[in-house]
Amino acid sequence: MPAVQHGSELFKTIDETTETRRFLSDCQQQAIRQNQAKIASLTISISPISPGAVLSVLGSASQRHFYYDPPQRPSPQHLSPQRRSIVGLDVVVGCSAAGRSRFKQTQKFIHTWQTRFIYAQANGKANGKANGKTSDATTDSPPGHFFCSATFFSEHTAFAKDSPRTAHFEPAYVFVPQVQVMTGTAASAVTFNQLITATTDIERTLARIYQQLQKLAAATSLGLARPASSKVIARDVASFEPGVRAALQQVKAGRLHKVVLADVMDVVTPQPVDVVRSLQTLRQNHPDCTVFSVGNGKGQSFIGASPERLLSITDGQLMTDALAGTTSRSQNFDLDRQLAQALMNSEKERYEHRVVVEFILAQLRSLNLNPHYAESPQLLQLLHVQHLHTSISATLHNQQGVQPLDILAKLHPTPAVAGVPRQVACDFIRQYETFERGLYAAPLGWIDTEGNSEFIVGIRSALIDGCKARLYAGAGIVAGSEPKKELAEIKLKLQTLLNALV
């Protein structure tokens, strides 16, 4: 079906949606003939809509959502030809998984459903996909998207100080959204995905599509809400330094080369935290990061602004980032340059960075990939902090059969968020961190039916639950780390995030 604007005859009234009704009916006939549920996918071009407006107009606390807004300006770790935000709302089909095989289970679910998408053709009839590739007749329709999230650990960990409600998210979850809005610089494309079976009520489905489209038509004028002034109660970071000292003892004894310790700041506000406003503020404050939100459909959202891409696959080309070694920025030009130079010259920071690079290279080579990278790290300067950064690339060949989640399972968790040796570091984290990491420092992203994907690491993040928010931040501990300096680093990260929430 060709792209149409809001004023098109196609969606002027319910009675005039003949082509859409025919498309859905054709999908139902295919489902009946093959005795197999299908996903009817209809895409319509509309005027540009901000991702925050989409979430505000169509989202609700009882719906799952996935919000992914890449950097507004080009940077070394985001080389996409064009910036496109994407928002997915509600679940057509979904699957949760846990344990060591959670990524394999998730990949199996995607494999099952990626061939069941049926896309509208220009003549209003239905056309499926073969082998995950779009036929010439369906070039107006973007590929189907699966949104994925995973917790840091493959199983939940119980902590006495945490309430039972802190384990809000499954160890792994993947879903196809009922409504998806992808926005570029000049236009937005809204995709309606509908589960079609022999018993699907076509007229009710058609009415729901029309109603949601009308809501989106009114969303283009929504802007940034004015923040309400309020006082907050925050528990300051208190238990971090003892953990750093314990980690340094393990490093000195040779049992650890590096471990990433995190801590949390619990915040209570007099009014519920406005997730959409917080996301928009994060977008303004962090133009060089990916702003994200994952909603669990139970009233909680995990949001943040991540500078770290875990992996990106576009047309068989893999990109991933080593991001480790951090210092602050300064508005004073000379001081900012001195901070950058000190970071580049720091033996401790370069060692921390090299550990991450070597880990990623080893994991990619274990999948028989041939990674390419620069020998020396570059400086990645963000608005508030600057990092040592190395971009790593590889080509995926069809005959290798390597899937995005195969790579994800190898890379997560990297030394940038866990440590080396990985298992020893994870055991140390479980022993000394007194809270559930949940989605913090874990992979969040999407995979489409053509094999493209993008995942970030859920750092610089917060769990929002009504009037409560839990803010997360961490720092890498290696030989030469100083507890007070590491504490100052996570306090800087936490304060930056707090400023966006309240």
XYZ file of C-alpha atoms in Angstrom:
502
model
C 0.000 0.000 0.000
C 1.460 3.390 -0.913
C 2.293 5.905 1.794
C -0.558 8.303 2.454
C -1.020 11.508 4.435
C -3.610 12.166 7.156
C -5.986 13.771 4.668
C -6.004 10.815 2.301
C -9.254 9.210 1.232
C -7.910 5.956 2.630
C -8.480 7.009 6.233
C -11.087 9.737 5.908
C -13.869 7.545 7.317
C -14.241 3.955 8.384
C -16.534 3.183 5.444
C -13.931 4.350 2.910
C -11.090 2.131 4.101
C -11.789 -0.477 1.415
C -8.152 -1.188 0.610
C -7.202 -1.690 4.247
C -10.192 -3.964 4.847
C -9.237 -6.013 1.796
C -5.634 -6.252 3.013
C -6.664 -7.498 6.456
C -9.149 -9.968 4.962
C -6.483 -11.312 2.623
C -4.160 -11.803 5.622
C -6.899 -13.700 7.397
C -7.373 -15.977 4.404
C -3.648 -16.766 4.390
C -3.781 -17.525 8.126
C -6.712 -19.889 7.566
C -5.115 -21.654 4.588
C -1.805 -22.197 6.378
C -3.391 -22.798 9.802
C -0.897 -20.324 11.223
C -1.263 -16.926 12.920
C 0.083 -14.004 10.877
C 1.131 -10.422 11.599
C -0.500 -7.962 9.219
C 1.793 -4.939 8.865
C 0.457 -1.690 7.422
C 2.683 1.400 7.179
C 1.454 4.943 6.573
C 3.561 8.063 6.082
C 2.599 11.041 8.252
C 4.016 14.422 9.225
C 7.008 14.298 11.597
C 6.095 13.450 15.188
C 8.509 13.577 18.108
C 8.946 10.249 19.905
C 7.868 11.916 23.156
C 4.598 13.032 21.584
C 3.917 9.474 20.385
C 4.482 8.076 23.858
C 2.351 10.811 25.442
C -0.613 10.373 23.089
C -0.746 6.602 22.612
C 1.133 5.217 25.607
C -0.272 4.191 28.977
C 1.112 2.678 32.169
C -0.651 -0.609 31.396
C 1.097 -0.990 28.024
C 4.577 -2.157 27.248
C 6.618 0.362 25.345
C 10.049 0.710 23.817
C 11.460 4.171 23.112
C 14.747 4.558 21.216
C 16.031 7.982 20.164
C 19.597 7.976 18.728
C 22.028 10.904 18.989
C 20.969 14.134 17.338
C 24.413 14.845 15.970
C 26.964 12.524 14.364
C 29.653 11.075 16.603
C 32.297 8.356 16.184
C 30.163 5.699 17.867
C 27.024 6.384 15.799
C 27.700 6.263 12.061
C 24.174 5.563 10.825
C 23.444 7.271 7.485
C 20.429 8.968 9.023
C 19.089 9.459 12.515
C 15.731 7.783 13.093
C 13.908 7.540 16.383
C 11.577 4.625 16.936
C 8.777 4.021 19.424
C 6.902 0.748 19.862
C 3.675 0.473 21.869
C 1.688 -2.499 23.142
C 2.335 -6.143 22.309
C 1.184 -8.148 19.301
C 3.336 -11.159 20.198
C 5.959 -11.386 22.924
C 8.156 -13.839 24.784
C 10.101 -13.851 28.054
C 13.128 -16.005 28.812
C 15.547 -16.627 31.676
C 18.687 -18.528 32.466
C 21.876 -19.118 30.513
C 19.984 -19.835 27.290
C 17.843 -16.665 27.424
C 19.385 -15.119 24.294
C 19.080 -18.397 22.384
C 15.412 -18.655 23.409
C 14.837 -15.062 22.306
C 16.508 -15.688 18.948
C 14.331 -18.767 18.443
C 11.196 -16.685 19.048
C 12.346 -14.091 16.512
C 13.127 -16.812 13.967
C 9.624 -18.241 14.402
C 7.815 -14.956 13.812
C 10.022 -13.097 11.336
C 8.570 -15.066 8.412
C 4.954 -14.491 9.522
C 4.819 -10.798 8.683
C 2.517 -9.905 5.805
C 2.947 -6.455 4.257
C 0.434 -4.386 2.322
C 1.115 -4.069 -1.399
C 0.302 -1.056 -3.544
C -2.869 -2.792 -4.769
C -4.148 -3.263 -1.214
C -3.480 -6.998 -1.236
C -1.220 -8.871 1.131
C 2.285 -10.065 0.469
C 4.600 -11.975 2.781
C 8.369 -12.130 3.001
C 10.645 -14.900 1.938
C 13.780 -15.616 3.975
C 13.393 -12.385 5.867
C 13.885 -10.226 2.744
C 11.387 -7.808 1.287
C 10.184 -8.465 -2.247
C 10.096 -5.628 -4.798
C 6.351 -5.287 -4.251
C 6.794 -4.369 -0.578
C 9.493 -1.708 -0.735
C 7.048 0.861 0.708
C 6.923 -1.099 3.968
C 9.813 -1.112 6.462
C 10.840 -4.492 7.840
C 9.162 -5.753 10.982
C 10.876 -4.897 14.258
C 11.370 -6.922 17.409
C 12.178 -4.895 20.537
C 14.431 -6.599 23.067
C 15.565 -5.978 26.616
C 17.556 -8.050 29.085
C 18.604 -7.693 32.685
C 22.273 -7.590 33.671
C 22.142 -11.032 35.244
C 20.313 -13.971 33.689
C 18.368 -14.573 36.899
C 16.924 -12.229 39.506
C 18.860 -11.716 42.722
C 17.020 -11.077 45.996
C 18.322 -8.387 48.315
C 17.042 -7.879 51.843
C 17.083 -4.087 51.548
C 15.134 -4.086 48.288
C 11.380 -4.489 48.143
C 9.974 -7.375 46.067
C 8.793 -4.818 43.480
C 12.326 -3.972 42.330
C 12.435 -6.991 40.009
C 10.204 -5.319 37.436
C 11.670 -6.711 34.233
C 12.125 -10.237 32.931
C 15.695 -11.560 32.469
C 14.945 -11.319 28.739
C 11.906 -10.045 26.881
C 11.169 -9.547 23.179
C 8.003 -8.280 21.501
C 6.499 -7.035 18.274
C 4.638 -3.756 18.910
C 1.057 -3.162 17.888
C 1.931 0.412 16.901
C 5.363 1.533 15.806
C 6.357 5.077 14.829
C 9.692 5.696 13.131
C 10.707 9.333 12.649
C 13.464 10.779 10.498
C 14.282 14.376 9.684
C 11.467 14.963 7.205
C 8.664 12.526 7.989
C 7.358 9.817 10.265
C 6.128 6.363 9.335
C 3.515 4.728 11.532
C 3.250 0.945 11.289
C 0.206 -0.909 12.577
C 0.910 -4.562 13.343
C -2.118 -6.776 13.908
C -2.200 -10.420 14.928
C -4.455 -12.165 12.424
C -6.063 -15.533 13.063
C -9.172 -17.298 11.782
C -11.250 -15.599 14.477
C -9.881 -12.035 14.230
C -12.631 -9.390 14.071
C -11.552 -7.406 11.002
C -13.972 -4.516 11.565
C -12.869 -4.027 15.164
C -9.230 -4.153 14.069
C -9.911 -1.574 11.368
C -11.646 0.735 13.833
C -8.717 0.535 16.251
C -6.227 1.449 13.503
C -8.321 4.435 12.496
C -8.704 5.624 16.092
C -4.964 5.418 16.774
C -4.160 7.228 13.536
C -6.490 10.062 14.489
C -4.723 10.405 17.848
C -1.377 10.606 16.106
C -2.714 13.346 13.859
C -3.174 15.516 16.943
C 0.247 14.663 18.359
C 2.377 16.739 15.998
C 1.782 19.920 17.977
C 2.895 18.547 21.354
C 6.031 20.125 22.755
C 8.150 19.973 25.865
C 6.108 20.211 29.039
C 7.157 22.800 31.573
C 8.731 21.044 34.568
C 6.955 21.427 37.887
C 9.092 22.814 40.669
C 9.302 20.353 43.525
C 11.497 19.223 46.363
C 12.936 15.742 46.300
C 14.202 13.398 48.967
C 17.310 11.569 47.811
C 19.392 8.913 49.517
C 22.983 9.857 48.796
C 25.530 7.252 47.758
C 26.861 5.810 51.011
C 28.091 2.248 50.489
C 30.306 2.743 47.457
C 33.772 3.433 48.886
C 33.974 0.242 51.017
C 33.250 -1.786 47.887
C 36.008 0.025 46.012
C 38.512 -0.746 48.767
C 37.483 -4.421 48.748
C 37.867 -4.492 44.955
C 41.352 -2.999 45.160
C 42.340 -5.757 47.572
C 41.164 -8.338 45.030
C 43.105 -6.545 42.281
C 46.246 -6.459 44.414
C 45.893 -10.188 45.138
C 45.648 -10.884 41.407
C 42.127 -12.319 41.515
C 40.701 -9.372 39.578
C 42.140 -7.153 36.865
C 39.083 -4.912 36.804
C 35.587 -4.750 38.257
C 32.828 -2.220 37.623
C 31.001 -1.277 40.794
C 27.731 0.623 40.733
C 25.584 2.309 43.327
C 22.124 3.814 43.360
C 20.447 6.993 44.486
C 16.834 6.548 45.588
C 14.659 9.585 44.982
C 11.143 10.363 46.216
C 9.146 13.178 44.601
C 5.867 14.748 45.773
C 4.308 14.074 42.356
C 4.792 11.145 39.967
C 7.815 11.542 37.723
C 6.723 12.586 34.229
C 8.499 10.021 32.038
C 7.850 11.843 28.759
C 9.106 15.153 30.125
C 12.186 13.421 31.575
C 12.950 11.821 28.216
C 12.617 15.161 26.445
C 14.930 16.790 28.997
C 17.445 13.998 28.544
C 17.261 14.587 24.787
C 18.020 18.285 25.266
C 20.789 17.681 27.795
C 22.434 14.761 25.970
C 22.303 15.392 22.202
C 25.217 12.974 21.757
C 23.602 9.977 23.520
C 20.818 7.514 22.762
C 17.803 8.375 24.893
C 15.722 5.323 25.749
C 12.788 4.054 27.767
C 11.489 0.537 28.361
C 8.048 0.182 29.940
C 6.958 -3.121 31.470
C 3.184 -2.530 31.272
C 2.942 -2.562 35.079
C 3.555 1.133 35.656
C 7.355 1.136 35.734
C 9.748 2.540 33.137
C 13.502 2.214 32.811
C 14.895 5.340 31.140
C 18.251 6.913 30.435
C 20.726 8.491 28.022
C 23.377 5.996 27.007
C 26.672 6.967 25.332
C 27.570 3.332 24.680
C 26.535 1.230 21.708
C 26.926 -2.493 22.282
C 26.421 -3.477 18.661
C 24.937 -2.275 15.395
C 24.398 -4.401 12.297
C 23.482 -2.756 9.002
C 23.473 -4.793 5.768
C 25.877 -7.319 7.236
C 28.316 -4.781 8.684
C 28.864 -5.031 12.435
C 29.959 -2.075 14.547
C 30.649 -2.140 18.263
C 32.342 0.203 20.726
C 34.902 -0.066 23.469
C 34.093 2.762 25.839
C 36.103 2.888 29.066
C 38.223 5.516 30.763
C 36.357 8.623 31.892
C 36.969 12.174 33.019
C 34.828 15.283 33.357
C 34.388 18.268 31.009
C 34.957 21.943 31.792
C 33.436 25.073 30.306
C 36.912 26.585 30.495
C 38.611 25.729 27.195
C 42.137 25.386 28.589
C 41.036 23.288 31.566
C 38.882 21.078 29.326
C 41.878 20.461 27.081
C 44.051 19.645 30.097
C 41.464 17.145 31.357
C 41.348 15.498 27.927
C 45.116 15.287 27.686
C 45.381 13.851 31.185
C 42.840 11.180 30.224
C 44.739 10.275 27.049
C 48.031 10.085 28.986
C 46.727 8.222 32.031
C 48.286 4.778 32.302
C 45.455 3.661 34.578
C 42.676 4.844 32.212
C 44.380 3.443 29.093
C 44.803 0.076 30.801
C 41.118 0.052 31.748
C 40.270 0.829 28.127
C 42.644 -1.774 26.677
C 41.036 -4.504 28.806
C 37.663 -3.742 27.169
C 39.126 -3.686 23.637
C 40.921 -7.009 24.079
C 37.795 -8.651 25.490
C 35.598 -7.564 22.566
C 38.198 -8.689 20.011
C 38.468 -12.104 21.652
C 34.690 -12.577 21.751
C 34.222 -11.626 18.099
C 37.069 -13.905 17.019
C 35.473 -16.772 18.931
C 32.569 -16.422 16.457
C 35.062 -16.662 13.556
C 34.718 -12.956 12.777
C 37.641 -10.783 11.696
C 37.411 -7.490 13.632
C 39.050 -4.249 12.495
C 40.013 -1.469 14.882
C 42.481 1.356 15.533
C 45.498 0.542 17.691
C 45.144 3.680 19.818
C 41.930 4.946 21.412
C 40.272 8.175 20.369
C 38.749 10.815 22.614
C 34.951 10.823 22.698
C 33.809 14.151 24.130
C 30.209 14.248 25.300
C 28.422 17.218 26.766
C 29.246 16.427 30.407
C 32.013 13.794 30.323
C 34.703 12.496 27.984
C 35.777 8.921 27.382
C 38.451 6.872 25.697
C 36.776 5.241 22.709
C 37.681 2.593 20.145
C 35.322 1.644 17.318
C 35.480 -2.006 16.226
C 33.956 -3.374 12.992
C 33.522 -6.720 11.271
C 31.738 -8.168 8.257
C 29.082 -10.837 8.778
C 28.937 -13.446 6.028
C 25.701 -15.321 5.382
C 27.419 -18.693 5.383
C 28.644 -18.135 8.947
C 25.070 -18.064 10.244
C 25.953 -15.659 13.074
C 22.802 -13.981 14.428
C 22.630 -10.651 16.326
C 21.763 -12.367 19.606
C 24.677 -14.797 19.175
C 26.968 -11.763 19.232
C 25.019 -10.203 22.090
C 25.405 -13.342 24.196
C 29.164 -13.231 23.658
C 29.591 -9.525 24.387
C 27.340 -9.073 27.420
C 28.517 -8.140 29.907
C 31.653 -6.413 28.606
C 34.460 -5.366 30.965
C 33.123 -1.812 30.585
C 30.182 -2.769 32.826
C 31.377 -5.952 34.581
C 35.109 -6.604 34.724
C 37.903 -9.118 34.056
C 37.881 -12.049 34.574
C 34.192 -11.756 33.775
C 32.795 -14.451 36.049
C 34.968 -13.441 39.001
C 33.901 -9.822 38.505
C 30.216 -10.768 38.327
C 30.529 -12.806 41.516
C 32.165 -9.818 43.217
C 29.373 -7.520 42.027
C 26.735 -9.849 43.467
C 28.603 -9.902 46.783
C 29.231 -6.177 47.223
C 26.361 -4.429 45.454
C 23.326 -4.333 47.712
C 20.660 -3.763 45.060
C 19.197 -5.482 42.009
C 20.833 -4.187 38.813
C 17.825 -5.113 36.694
C 18.170 -3.498 33.262
C 21.057 -1.307 34.414
C 24.192 -1.822 32.268
C 22.339 -4.463 30.236
C 21.533 -4.650 26.491
C 18.487 -2.835 25.097
C 17.631 -2.588 21.416
C 15.909 -3.940 18.344
C 16.257 -6.527 15.571
C 14.393 -6.329 12.283
C 13.261 -9.078 9.936
C 16.129 -8.335 7.524
C 18.840 -9.025 10.094
C 19.669 -5.427 10.942
C 19.876 -4.526 14.618
C 21.088 -2.015 17.147
C 21.693 -2.440 20.870
C 22.941 -0.013 23.472
C 24.084 -0.525 27.045
C 21.540 0.710 29.601
C 23.828 3.013 31.575
C 23.249 6.588 32.832
C 19.801 5.308 33.696
C 16.950 5.286 36.197
C 14.000 3.090 37.157
C 10.822 5.189 37.416
C 7.945 3.951 39.572
C 5.380 6.692 40.198
C 6.817 9.069 42.813
C 9.908 6.913 43.235
C 13.002 6.802 41.100
C 16.155 4.753 41.458
C 19.173 6.259 39.693
C 22.130 4.059 38.697
C 25.787 4.849 38.020
C 29.037 2.912 38.101
C 32.807 3.198 37.765
C 35.554 0.822 36.713
C 37.995 -0.183 39.443
C 41.532 -1.197 38.415
C 44.998 -0.945 39.937
C 45.587 2.714 40.740
C 41.930 3.559 41.358
C 41.282 5.883 44.279
C 38.030 5.397 46.211
C 37.296 9.102 46.590
C 37.864 9.814 42.882
C 35.680 6.884 41.833
C 32.963 8.101 44.192
C 33.204 11.579 42.662
C 32.788 10.042 39.193
C 29.532 8.256 39.986
C 28.203 11.262 41.911
C 28.749 13.356 38.769
C 26.830 10.813 36.680
C 24.002 10.567 39.218
C 23.624 14.331 39.575
C 23.454 14.775 35.798
C 20.651 12.226 35.635
C 18.846 13.672 38.643
C 18.768 17.100 36.987
C 16.765 15.630 34.116
C 14.209 13.889 36.312
C 13.178 16.551 38.817
